[in-house]
Coordinates of C-alpha atoms in Angstrom, one line a residue:
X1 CA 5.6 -27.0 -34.7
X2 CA 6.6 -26.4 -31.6
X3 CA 5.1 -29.4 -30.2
X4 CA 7.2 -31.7 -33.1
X5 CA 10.0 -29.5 -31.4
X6 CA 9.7 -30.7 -27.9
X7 CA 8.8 -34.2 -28.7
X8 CA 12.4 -34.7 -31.4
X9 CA 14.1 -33.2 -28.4
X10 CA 12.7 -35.4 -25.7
X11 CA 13.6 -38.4 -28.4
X12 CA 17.2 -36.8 -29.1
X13 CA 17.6 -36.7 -25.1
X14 CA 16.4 -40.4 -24.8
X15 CA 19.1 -41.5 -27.5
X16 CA 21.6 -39.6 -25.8
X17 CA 20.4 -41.6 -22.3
X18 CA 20.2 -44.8 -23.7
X19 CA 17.0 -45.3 -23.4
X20 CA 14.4 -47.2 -25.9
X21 CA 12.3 -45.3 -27.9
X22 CA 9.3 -47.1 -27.1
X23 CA 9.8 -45.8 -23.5
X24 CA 10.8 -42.2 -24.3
X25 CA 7.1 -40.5 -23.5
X26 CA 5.3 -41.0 -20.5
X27 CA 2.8 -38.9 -19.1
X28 CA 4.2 -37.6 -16.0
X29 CA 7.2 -37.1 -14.0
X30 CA 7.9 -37.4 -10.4
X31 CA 10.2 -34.2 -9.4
X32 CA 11.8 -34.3 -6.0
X33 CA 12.1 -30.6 -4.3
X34 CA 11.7 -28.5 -0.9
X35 CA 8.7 -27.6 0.8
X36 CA 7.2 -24.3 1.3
X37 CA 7.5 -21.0 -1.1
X38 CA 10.4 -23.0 -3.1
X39 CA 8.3 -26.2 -3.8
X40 CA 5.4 -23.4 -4.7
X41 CA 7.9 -21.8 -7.0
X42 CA 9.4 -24.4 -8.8
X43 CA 6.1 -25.4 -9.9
X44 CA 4.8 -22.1 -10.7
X45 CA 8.4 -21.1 -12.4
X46 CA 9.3 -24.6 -14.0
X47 CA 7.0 -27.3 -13.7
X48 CA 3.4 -25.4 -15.0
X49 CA 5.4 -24.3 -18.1
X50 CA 6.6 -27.9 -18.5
X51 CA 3.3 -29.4 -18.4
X52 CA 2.3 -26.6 -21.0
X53 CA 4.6 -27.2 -23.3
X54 CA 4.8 -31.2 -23.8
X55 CA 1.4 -32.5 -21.8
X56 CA 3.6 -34.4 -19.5
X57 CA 2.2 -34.0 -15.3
X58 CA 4.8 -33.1 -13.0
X59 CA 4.2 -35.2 -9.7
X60 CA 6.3 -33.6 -6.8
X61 CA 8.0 -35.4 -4.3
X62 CA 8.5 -33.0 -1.4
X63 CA 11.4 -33.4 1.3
X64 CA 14.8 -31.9 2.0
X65 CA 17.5 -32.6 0.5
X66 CA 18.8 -35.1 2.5
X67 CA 15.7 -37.2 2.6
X68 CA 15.7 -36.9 -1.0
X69 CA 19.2 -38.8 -1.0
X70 CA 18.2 -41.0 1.6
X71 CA 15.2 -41.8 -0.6
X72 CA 17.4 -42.2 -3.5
X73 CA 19.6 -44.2 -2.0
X74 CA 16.8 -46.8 -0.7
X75 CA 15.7 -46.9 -4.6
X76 CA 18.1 -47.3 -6.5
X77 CA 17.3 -50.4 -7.8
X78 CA 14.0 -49.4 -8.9
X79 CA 13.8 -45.8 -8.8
X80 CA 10.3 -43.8 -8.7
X81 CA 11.9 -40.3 -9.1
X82 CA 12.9 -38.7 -12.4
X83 CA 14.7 -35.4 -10.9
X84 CA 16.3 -33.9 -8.0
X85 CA 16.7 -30.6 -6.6
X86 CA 19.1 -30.9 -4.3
X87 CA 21.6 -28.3 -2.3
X88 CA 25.2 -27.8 -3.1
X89 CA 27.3 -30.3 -0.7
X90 CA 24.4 -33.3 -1.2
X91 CA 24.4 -33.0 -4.7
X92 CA 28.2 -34.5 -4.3
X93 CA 27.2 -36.9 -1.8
X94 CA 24.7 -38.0 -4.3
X95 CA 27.2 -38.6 -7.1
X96 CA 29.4 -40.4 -5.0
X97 CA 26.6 -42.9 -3.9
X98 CA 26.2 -43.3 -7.9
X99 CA 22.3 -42.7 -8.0
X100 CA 22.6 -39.9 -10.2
X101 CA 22.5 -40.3 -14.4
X102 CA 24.9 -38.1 -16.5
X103 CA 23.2 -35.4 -18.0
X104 CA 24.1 -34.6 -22.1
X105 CA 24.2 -30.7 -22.5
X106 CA 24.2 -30.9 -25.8
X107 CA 21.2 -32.2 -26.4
X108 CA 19.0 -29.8 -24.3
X109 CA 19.3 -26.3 -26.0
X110 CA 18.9 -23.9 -23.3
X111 CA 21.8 -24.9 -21.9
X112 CA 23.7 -23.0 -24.4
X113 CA 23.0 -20.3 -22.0
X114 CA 24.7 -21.5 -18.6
X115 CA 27.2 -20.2 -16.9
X116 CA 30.0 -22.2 -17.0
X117 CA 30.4 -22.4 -13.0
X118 CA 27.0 -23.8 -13.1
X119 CA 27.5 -27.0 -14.6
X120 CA 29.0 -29.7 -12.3
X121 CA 31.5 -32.1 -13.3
X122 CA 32.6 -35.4 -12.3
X123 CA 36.0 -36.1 -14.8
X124 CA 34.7 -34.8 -17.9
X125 CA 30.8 -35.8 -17.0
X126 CA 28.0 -32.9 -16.2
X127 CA 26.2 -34.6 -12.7
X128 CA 24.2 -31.6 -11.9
X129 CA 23.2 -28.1 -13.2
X130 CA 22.9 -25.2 -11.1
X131 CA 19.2 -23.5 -11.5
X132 CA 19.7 -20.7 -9.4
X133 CA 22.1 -19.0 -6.6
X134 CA 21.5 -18.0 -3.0
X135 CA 23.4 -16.7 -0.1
X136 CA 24.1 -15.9 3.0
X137 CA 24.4 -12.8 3.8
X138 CA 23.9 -10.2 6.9
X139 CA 20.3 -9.9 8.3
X140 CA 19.1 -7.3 11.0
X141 CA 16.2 -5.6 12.3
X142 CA 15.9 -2.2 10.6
X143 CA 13.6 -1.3 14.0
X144 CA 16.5 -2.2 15.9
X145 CA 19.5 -0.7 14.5
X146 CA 19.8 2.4 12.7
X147 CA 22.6 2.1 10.8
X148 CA 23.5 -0.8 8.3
X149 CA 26.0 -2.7 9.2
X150 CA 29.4 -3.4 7.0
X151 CA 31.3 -6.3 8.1
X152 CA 30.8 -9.6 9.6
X153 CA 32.2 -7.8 12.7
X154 CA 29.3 -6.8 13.8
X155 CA 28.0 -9.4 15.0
X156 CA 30.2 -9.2 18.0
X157 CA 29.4 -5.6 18.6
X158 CA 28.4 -5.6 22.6
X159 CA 25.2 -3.8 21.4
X160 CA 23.9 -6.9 20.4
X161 CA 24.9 -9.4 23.0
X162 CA 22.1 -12.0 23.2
X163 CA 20.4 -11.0 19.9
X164 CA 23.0 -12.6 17.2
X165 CA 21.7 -15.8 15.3
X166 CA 24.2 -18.0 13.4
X167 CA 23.4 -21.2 11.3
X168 CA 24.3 -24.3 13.5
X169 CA 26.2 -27.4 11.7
X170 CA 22.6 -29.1 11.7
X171 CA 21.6 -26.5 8.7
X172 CA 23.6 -27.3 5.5
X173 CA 24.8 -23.9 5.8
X174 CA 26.6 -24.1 9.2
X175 CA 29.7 -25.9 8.2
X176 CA 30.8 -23.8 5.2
X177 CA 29.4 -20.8 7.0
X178 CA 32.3 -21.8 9.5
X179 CA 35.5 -22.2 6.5
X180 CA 34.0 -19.2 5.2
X181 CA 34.8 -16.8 8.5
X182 CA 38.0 -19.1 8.9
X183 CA 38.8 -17.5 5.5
X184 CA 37.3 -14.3 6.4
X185 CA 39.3 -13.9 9.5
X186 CA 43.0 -14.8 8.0
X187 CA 43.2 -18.6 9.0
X188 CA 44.8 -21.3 7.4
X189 CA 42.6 -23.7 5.4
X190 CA 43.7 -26.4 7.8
X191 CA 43.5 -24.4 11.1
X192 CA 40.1 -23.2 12.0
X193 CA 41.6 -22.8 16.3
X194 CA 41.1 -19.1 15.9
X195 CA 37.8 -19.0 14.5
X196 CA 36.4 -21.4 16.7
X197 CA 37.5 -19.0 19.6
X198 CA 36.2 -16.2 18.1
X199 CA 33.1 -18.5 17.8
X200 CA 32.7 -19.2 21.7
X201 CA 33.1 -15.7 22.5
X202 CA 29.4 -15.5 20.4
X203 CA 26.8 -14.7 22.3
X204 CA 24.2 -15.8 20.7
X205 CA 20.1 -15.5 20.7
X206 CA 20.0 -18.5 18.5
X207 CA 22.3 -21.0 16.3
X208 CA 19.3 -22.0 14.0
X209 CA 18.5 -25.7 12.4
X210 CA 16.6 -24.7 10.0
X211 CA 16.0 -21.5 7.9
X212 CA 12.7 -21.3 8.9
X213 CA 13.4 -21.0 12.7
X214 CA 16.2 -18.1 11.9
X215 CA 12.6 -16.5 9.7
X216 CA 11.0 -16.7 13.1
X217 CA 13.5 -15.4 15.6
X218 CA 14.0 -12.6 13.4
X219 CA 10.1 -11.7 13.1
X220 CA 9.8 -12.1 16.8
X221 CA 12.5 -10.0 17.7
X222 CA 14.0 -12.7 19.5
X223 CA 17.1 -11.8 17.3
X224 CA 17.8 -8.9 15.5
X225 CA 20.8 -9.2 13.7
X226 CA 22.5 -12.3 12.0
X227 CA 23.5 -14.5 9.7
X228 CA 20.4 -15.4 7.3
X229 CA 20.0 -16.5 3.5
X230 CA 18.9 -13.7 1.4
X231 CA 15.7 -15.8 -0.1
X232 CA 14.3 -16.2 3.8
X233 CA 15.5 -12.5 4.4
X234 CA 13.2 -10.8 1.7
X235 CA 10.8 -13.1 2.0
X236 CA 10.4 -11.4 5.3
X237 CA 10.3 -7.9 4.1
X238 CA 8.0 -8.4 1.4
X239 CA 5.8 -9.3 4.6
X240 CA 6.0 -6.4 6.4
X241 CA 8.4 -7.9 9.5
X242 CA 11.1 -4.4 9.5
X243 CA 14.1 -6.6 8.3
X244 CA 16.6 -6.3 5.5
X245 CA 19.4 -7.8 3.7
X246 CA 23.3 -7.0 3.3
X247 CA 25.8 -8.1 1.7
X248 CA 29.2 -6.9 3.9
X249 CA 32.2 -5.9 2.6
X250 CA 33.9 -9.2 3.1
X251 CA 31.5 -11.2 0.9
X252 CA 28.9 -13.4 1.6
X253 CA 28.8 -17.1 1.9
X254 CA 26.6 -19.4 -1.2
X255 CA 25.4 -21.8 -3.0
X256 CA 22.7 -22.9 -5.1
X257 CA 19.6 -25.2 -5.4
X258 CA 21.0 -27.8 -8.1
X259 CA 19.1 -30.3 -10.8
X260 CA 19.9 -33.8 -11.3
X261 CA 19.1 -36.6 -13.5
X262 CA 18.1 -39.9 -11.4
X263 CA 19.6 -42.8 -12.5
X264 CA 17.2 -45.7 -13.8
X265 CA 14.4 -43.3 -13.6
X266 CA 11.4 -43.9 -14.9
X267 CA 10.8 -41.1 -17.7
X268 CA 14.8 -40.1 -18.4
X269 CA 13.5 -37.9 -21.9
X270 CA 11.2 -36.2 -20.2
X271 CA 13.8 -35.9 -17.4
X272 CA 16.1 -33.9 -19.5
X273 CA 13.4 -31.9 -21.1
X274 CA 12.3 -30.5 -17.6
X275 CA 15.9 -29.6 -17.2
X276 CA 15.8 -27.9 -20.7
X277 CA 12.8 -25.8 -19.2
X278 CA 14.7 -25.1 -16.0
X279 CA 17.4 -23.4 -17.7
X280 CA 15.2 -20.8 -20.0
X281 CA 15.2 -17.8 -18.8
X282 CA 11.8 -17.4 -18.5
X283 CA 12.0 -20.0 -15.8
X284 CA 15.2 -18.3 -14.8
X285 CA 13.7 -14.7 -14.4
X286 CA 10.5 -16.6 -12.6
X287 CA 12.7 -17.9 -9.6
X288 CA 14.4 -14.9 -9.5
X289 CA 11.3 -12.7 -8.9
X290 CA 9.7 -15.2 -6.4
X291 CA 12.8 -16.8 -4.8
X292 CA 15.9 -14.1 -5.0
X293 CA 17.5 -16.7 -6.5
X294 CA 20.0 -15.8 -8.7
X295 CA 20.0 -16.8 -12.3
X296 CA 22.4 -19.2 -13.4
X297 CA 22.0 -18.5 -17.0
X298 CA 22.8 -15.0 -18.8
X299 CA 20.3 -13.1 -20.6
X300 CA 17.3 -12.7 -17.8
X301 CA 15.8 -9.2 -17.3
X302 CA 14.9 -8.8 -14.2
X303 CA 13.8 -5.0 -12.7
X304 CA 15.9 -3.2 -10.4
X305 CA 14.1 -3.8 -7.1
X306 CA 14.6 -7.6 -8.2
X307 CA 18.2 -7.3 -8.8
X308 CA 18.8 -5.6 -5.6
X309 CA 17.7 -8.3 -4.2
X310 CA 19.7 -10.9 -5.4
X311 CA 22.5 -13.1 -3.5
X312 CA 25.2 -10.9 -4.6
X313 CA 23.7 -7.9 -4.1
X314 CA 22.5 -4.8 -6.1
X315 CA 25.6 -4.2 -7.8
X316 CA 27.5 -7.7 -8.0
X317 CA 27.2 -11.2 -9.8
X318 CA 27.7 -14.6 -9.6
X319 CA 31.7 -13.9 -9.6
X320 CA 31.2 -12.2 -6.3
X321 CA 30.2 -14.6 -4.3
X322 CA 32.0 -17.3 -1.9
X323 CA 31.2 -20.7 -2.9
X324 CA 32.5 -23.6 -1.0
X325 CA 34.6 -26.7 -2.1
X326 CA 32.1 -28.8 -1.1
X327 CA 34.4 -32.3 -1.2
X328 CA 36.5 -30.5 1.5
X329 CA 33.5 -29.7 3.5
X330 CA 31.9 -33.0 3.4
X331 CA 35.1 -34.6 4.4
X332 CA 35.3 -32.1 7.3
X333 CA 31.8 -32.3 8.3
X334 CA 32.3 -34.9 11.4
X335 CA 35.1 -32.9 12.8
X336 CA 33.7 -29.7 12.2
X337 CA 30.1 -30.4 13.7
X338 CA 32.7 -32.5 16.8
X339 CA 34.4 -29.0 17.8
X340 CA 31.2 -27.2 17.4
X341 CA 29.7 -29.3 19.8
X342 CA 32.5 -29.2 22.0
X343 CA 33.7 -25.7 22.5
X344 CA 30.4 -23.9 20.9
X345 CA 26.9 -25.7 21.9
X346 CA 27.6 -25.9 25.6

């Protein structure tokens, strides 16, 4: 039964898609997603369950997310990927360059269980659904300094002069880390002047790239307080390195990793029955337990030392955190990372 369940569901998705049914099983699909514990985790949280449950392999294509548009990009006229995880601010950038298929909530059930902030619309069509949240929050050695600290204000506390890290517009958190302290500190949405003097009066240990650099300036002590995402955080202090994660009184910036349909590819019904998978909450609670990521579905149990751990924090929620308008960032990006360059980075 349950098999004839997945397989009318996979058919019901394919009809919805458009495709033939003489096409709507194959047996695998090619999954684009990160590298690392997230690529482990997806698999171990979505794609092993997926396999289980209809026989088809998942074959993962691992890169960030902007390789995986760049890739997308170069094949979309013959397309070897089925789904995309992609961040928030490239999974618009993918819509616009039209590689990316609609995807039919109604015919996958789980998703009667999504938030309604985590399904992404173009007009009145779903391009991408959220499968779990993360943030950015404040990060400092707990060897270091005594007492936790409260506000993003803290990091220009003169007892930490040369040990602040920041995310530089090269990570895909810099930019809307930067309209998120604009916000923070008062400014107009169109006026960032103040915050970008506040920025060059930083001093900084390290703006990092990549999240993995800001992982290692933190367990070398090169740094011991900054701005880091809660997943690399934790990951962290389930190591051992004496870190920890806050979220200050002012918020903390997010997003989330994001599904997509691909356009032309190869196995669409299967497609949208990995989605299906990704929104149970088994998968849900899965990601949550490995990752910190924060469920985009309601009903996941989770224990408590979990759910402290999460992007909003022990006692907040999706609603709590500051998500980005990601069409305004992207169309801000080259004058953004300009000034940064300019009167930060010299």
């Amino acid at each position: 039964m349950k098999i004839l369940t997945v397989l009318l569901t996979a058919t019901s998705a394919a009809v919805a898609l458009g495709v033939p049914l003489a096409n709507a099983q194959s047996n695998s699909l090619t999954v684009a997603w990160y590298g690392g514990n997230w690529g482990e985790a997806f698999q171990a949280c979505v794609a092993a369950p997926f396999t289980a449950q209809t026989g088809i392999t998942v074959v993962a294509d691992i890169g960030t997310s902007t390789t995986t548009l760049a890739k997308l990009q170069q094949q979309a006229s013959a397309p070897t990927i089925d789904v995309a995880y992609l961040d928030g601010g490239i999974s618009e950038l993918a819509q616009a360059a039209g590689v990316l298929a609609p995807i039919d909530l109604e015919t996958l059930p789980n998703s009667k269980n999504l938030l309604k902030e985590a399904a992404y619309r173009d007009s009145d069509a779903v391009f991408a659904v959220s499968g779990g949240y993360y943030s950015l929050g404040l990060t400092y050695r707990t060897d270091e300094i005594n007492e936790a600290p409260t506000s993003w204000e803290e990091l220009w506390n003169e007892d930490h002069v040369g040990a602040v890290t920041i995310p530089s517009p090269s990570n895909s958190a810099g930019v809307p880390f930067i309209f998120f302290l604009n916000r923070m500190l008062g400014g107009a949405p169109t006026d960032v002047s103040e915050t970008f003097e506040r920025l060059s009066q930083l001093d900084a240990g390290l703006f990092f790239d990549s999240s993995g650099a800001a992982s290692n300036a933190f367990q070398s002590g090169e740094v011991t307080i900054g701005a880091h995402f809660n997943v690399g955080a934790w990951a962290l202090a389930d190591s051992g390195v004496p870190v920890t994660f806050v979220v200050p009184q002012e918020g903390v910036w997010a997003t989330d990793a994001r599904l997509h349909l691909i356009k032309g590819g190869p196995n669409p019904a299967g497609a949208a029955q990995f989605l299906d998978t990704a929104m149970s909450a088994e998968a849900a609670a899965c990601l949550a337990e490995k990752l910190y990521l924060g469920p985009a579905i309601t009903g996941v149990d989770l224990t408590p030392e979990v759910n402290r751990k999460l992007p909003w924090g022990e006692k907040g929620s999706v609603s709590d955190l500051n998500l980005s308008d990601w069409n305004e960032v992207n169309g801000r990006r080259a004058e953004i990372t300009e000034r940064w360059n300019r009167e930060v980075a010299r």
